[in-house]
Amino acid sequence: MDIEGYLADGAAVVAKTPEIEAIADKLHDRGYSNLIYLGMGGTYDELGPQVYFVDKYAPELDAFLVNAAEFDVLGNKHLNKDSIVITASASGDTKEIVAAVKKMVDAGIEVVAFTKADTTLGKLATTVIPSPAITGRCDFSYYMFNILTLRLLNRRGDFPDYDAYVAQTKNIFNDLLEIRKSFDPRAEEIARAYAHEPYSIFVGSGALWGETVLFSMCILEEMQWVRTRAVSSPDFFHGTLELVEPGVPVFLFKGEDECRALDNRVEKFCREHTDKLVVIDTAEYAIDGLDPKFRVLVSPMILTALTTERLSRHYETYTRHNLQYRRYYRQFDY
Amino acid sequence: MDIEGYLADGAAVVAKTPEIEAIADKLHDRGYSNLIYLGMGGTYDELGPQVYFVDKYAPELDAFLVNAAEFDVLGNKHLNKDSIVITASASGDTKEIVAAVKKMVDAGIEVVAFTKADTTLGKLATTVIPSPAITGRCDFSYYMFNILTLRLLNRRGDFPDYDAYVAQTKNIFNDLLEIRKSFDPRAEEIARAYAHEPYSIFVGSGALWGETVLFSMCILEEMQWVRTRAVSSPDFFHGTLELVEPGVPVFLFKGEDECRALDNRVEKFCREHTDKLVVIDTAEYAIDGLDPKFRVLVSPMILTALTTERLSRHYETYTRHNLQYRRYYRQFDY
């Protein structure tokens, strides 16, 4: 990992805050009816926590997570001319998102896109927030999404601690670097033990559910051709539990929100029924100077640093399967 | 299968229509702010299509699908004193649902439960709709859920064809019996070929997504200990596709709604990349005298008759694993 590059990118992402705040302020002053988070695959997963945060802090504001491909065929009843659509695409050409945004913009709806300005999506969207980072990473995305959402909530009076949150996370990428380093030997150990397993169960919940799916689907399935089964902590007990037995790997991603009680239940069960339980608990990783009440907001950044960033690299070593190689995805039309 | 018993049960379920209508009428006359469909595991999956139907036919009415375990720790911002909660539990003692309903009823919220009257849930709920069938089956549940939802919509003016729908489905269990019979040799063939596969992908969408998860999670995982990966037709292309290759079974459950276009895309891709594609298409199964515009409403009943009802039995034969046997589920506290 290019450490200097990472820290420089992180600093640039943090420095982007005033620009994102200005966009949030403009949207707030204009007014809006609800928030539509539009994603596809990995971006759908990454935007999931934003809806969780709106639901948590803003009881009177509606937010919906919308799958772009479903929107393209079904539409969405919650979308209206006063909605704000928030979307993202690193490539700027995810075709389901481009098609959805085209319809939305044609209908006069505000679409804020985290993407490069000179891409198809960047040209379509009414507001573009390009990443200042040279290398795209999910912790950067989560950071910027949080700024936009939390500033919007703050302006409504729903997240009064906004300034403290921003102040306390301005060095977060240093912490996330240290977190990567401290986890790395364990990541190596986990990958060595499990990279060749024929089947692994991934369990998560609440604000971490999106990253749980992202890692199991977009990283392990797509980039490693590893067979996974992602299931939420509550659903685990309604089917998947019967597959757990000695020899079956279960990865539990424990979070720091209300759903942790559901994670604990999974942990207790799995400790008794498999010898291959891997618990990755964001609570074990410190963010210097962060008020405990803000932990939930950064837990997806911690989990992505641990898994999508580091665990993936060690899987790659043991599977000898380059993370960049795809046989189908974006290789031809389908 | 006890054919006479099934037809007698089906007739009793259809005969229940006026009673369910009277409940819907009473709820309509009282007025309500939104519909909260509360489920857990299989009932969550079964209630999924109801939200799809409300979204389709009633653009101004909000309906939400709520996981009971998540509700128990998170609450739900959309629930208010004027909500109607609709839930179900065959046993009447699903603990996550009981805990959620207790909170709701204590808050003075109307809870309609499809369950036995003399169960914990039956005693808690403000309105109980007991199944008149001696043997519980998902097609009976779907039928009764539809009556309640569609009557509510009809009274709002959102589903004017309600009477025609009811008239045209009054003999549906005869059709669903014929559908079972005609599919049975194919079910036997599919189970023979795939019951021992180490990993199978299940794909569905739209009104069939719930039943897709129900079959793969509640039947194959829970009752057969078969390793499955359920993925929606849109998500399939954002990770799971990379696992498809000759020898990997993909089950595609094709529906009859707007999402069929997404199913077709999966089918085209899989025809080219695996020799083990199983397409189960509800459109191939006739319901006598049913207007094509009502097909989407009965498609979950058709799919459950084919899979949860028949395919499961043939898996059982080949896995020699009794569908009733669980090592963990409801066997002890966890």
PDB file of N, CA and C in Angstrom, chain B residues 2-15 131-137 140 173:
ATOM      1  N   ASP B   2     -52.113 -35.041  -0.007  1.00  0.00           N
ATOM      2  CA  ASP B   2     -53.527 -35.331   0.239  1.00  0.00           C
ATOM      3  C   ASP B   2     -54.369 -34.376  -0.613  1.00  0.00           C
ATOM      4  N   ILE B   3     -54.754 -34.849  -1.801  1.00  0.00           N
ATOM      5  CA  ILE B   3     -55.424 -33.973  -2.774  1.00  0.00           C
ATOM      6  C   ILE B   3     -56.774 -33.488  -2.277  1.00  0.00           C
ATOM      7  N   GLU B   4     -57.553 -34.400  -1.736  1.00  0.00           N
ATOM      8  CA  GLU B   4     -58.870 -33.973  -1.237  1.00  0.00           C
ATOM      9  C   GLU B   4     -58.742 -32.976  -0.101  1.00  0.00           C
ATOM     10  N   GLY B   5     -57.788 -33.246   0.755  1.00  0.00           N
ATOM     11  CA  GLY B   5     -57.536 -32.328   1.879  1.00  0.00           C
ATOM     12  C   GLY B   5     -57.126 -30.953   1.369  1.00  0.00           C
ATOM     13  N   TYR B   6     -56.270 -30.949   0.343  1.00  0.00           N
ATOM     14  CA  TYR B   6     -55.806 -29.678  -0.218  1.00  0.00           C
ATOM     15  C   TYR B   6     -56.971 -28.892  -0.804  1.00  0.00           C
ATOM     16  N   LEU B   7     -57.811 -29.567  -1.573  1.00  0.00           N
ATOM     17  CA  LEU B   7     -58.933 -28.858  -2.205  1.00  0.00           C
ATOM     18  C   LEU B   7     -59.946 -28.381  -1.159  1.00  0.00           C
ATOM     19  N   ALA B   8     -60.154 -29.187  -0.134  1.00  0.00           N
ATOM     20  CA  ALA B   8     -61.071 -28.771   0.939  1.00  0.00           C
ATOM     21  C   ALA B   8     -60.498 -27.557   1.674  1.00  0.00           C
ATOM     22  N   ASP B   9     -59.199 -27.617   1.968  1.00  0.00           N
ATOM     23  CA  ASP B   9     -58.543 -26.471   2.611  1.00  0.00           C
ATOM     24  C   ASP B   9     -58.637 -25.235   1.711  1.00  0.00           C
ATOM     25  N   GLY B  10     -58.365 -25.436   0.434  1.00  0.00           N
ATOM     26  CA  GLY B  10     -58.415 -24.309  -0.511  1.00  0.00           C
ATOM     27  C   GLY B  10     -59.806 -23.689  -0.557  1.00  0.00           C
ATOM     28  N   ALA B  11     -60.819 -24.543  -0.569  1.00  0.00           N
ATOM     29  CA  ALA B  11     -62.203 -24.036  -0.585  1.00  0.00           C
ATOM     30  C   ALA B  11     -62.492 -23.241   0.691  1.00  0.00           C
ATOM     31  N   ALA B  12     -61.978 -23.728   1.810  1.00  0.00           N
ATOM     32  CA  ALA B  12     -62.195 -23.029   3.084  1.00  0.00           C
ATOM     33  C   ALA B  12     -61.496 -21.670   3.076  1.00  0.00           C
ATOM     34  N   VAL B  13     -60.308 -21.629   2.474  1.00  0.00           N
ATOM     35  CA  VAL B  13     -59.561 -20.368   2.393  1.00  0.00           C
ATOM     36  C   VAL B  13     -60.338 -19.364   1.527  1.00  0.00           C
ATOM     37  N   VAL B  14     -60.834 -19.827   0.390  1.00  0.00           N
ATOM     38  CA  VAL B  14     -61.616 -18.932  -0.479  1.00  0.00           C
ATOM     39  C   VAL B  14     -62.888 -18.477   0.242  1.00  0.00           C
ATOM     40  N   ALA B  15     -63.485 -19.387   0.980  1.00  0.00           N
ATOM     41  CA  ALA B  15     -64.727 -19.050   1.702  1.00  0.00           C
ATOM     42  C   ALA B  15     -64.488 -18.041   2.819  1.00  0.00           C
ATOM     43  N   SER B 131     -56.268 -19.079   9.979  1.00  0.00           N
ATOM     44  CA  SER B 131     -56.421 -19.820   8.726  1.00  0.00           C
ATOM     45  C   SER B 131     -57.434 -20.927   8.937  1.00  0.00           C
ATOM     46  N   PRO B 132     -58.377 -21.081   7.985  1.00  0.00           N
ATOM     47  CA  PRO B 132     -59.333 -22.186   8.100  1.00  0.00           C
ATOM     48  C   PRO B 132     -58.764 -23.495   7.569  1.00  0.00           C
ATOM     49  N   ALA B 133     -57.549 -23.468   7.013  1.00  0.00           N
ATOM     50  CA  ALA B 133     -56.968 -24.681   6.429  1.00  0.00           C
ATOM     51  C   ALA B 133     -56.410 -25.572   7.527  1.00  0.00           C
ATOM     52  N   ILE B 134     -56.576 -26.876   7.362  1.00  0.00           N
ATOM     53  CA  ILE B 134     -56.024 -27.817   8.332  1.00  0.00           C
ATOM     54  C   ILE B 134     -54.508 -27.892   8.159  1.00  0.00           C
ATOM     55  N   THR B 135     -54.048 -27.873   6.913  1.00  0.00           N
ATOM     56  CA  THR B 135     -52.613 -27.872   6.635  1.00  0.00           C
ATOM     57  C   THR B 135     -52.195 -26.496   6.125  1.00  0.00           C
ATOM     58  N   GLY B 136     -51.239 -25.879   6.789  1.00  0.00           N
ATOM     59  CA  GLY B 136     -50.767 -24.564   6.354  1.00  0.00           C
ATOM     60  C   GLY B 136     -49.928 -24.669   5.091  1.00  0.00           C
ATOM     61  N   ARG B 137     -50.181 -23.819   4.129  1.00  0.00           N
ATOM     62  CA  ARG B 137     -49.379 -23.789   2.901  1.00  0.00           C
ATOM     63  C   ARG B 137     -49.220 -22.335   2.485  1.00  0.00           C
ATOM     64  N   PHE B 140     -51.956 -20.626   0.430  1.00  0.00           N
ATOM     65  CA  PHE B 140     -53.107 -20.150   1.223  1.00  0.00           C
ATOM     66  C   PHE B 140     -52.791 -18.786   1.846  1.00  0.00           C
ATOM     67  N   PHE B 173     -57.302 -22.759  -6.455  1.00  0.00           N
ATOM     68  CA  PHE B 173     -56.596 -23.899  -5.862  1.00  0.00           C
ATOM     69  C   PHE B 173     -56.745 -25.163  -6.716  1.00  0.00           C
TER      70      PHE B 173
END
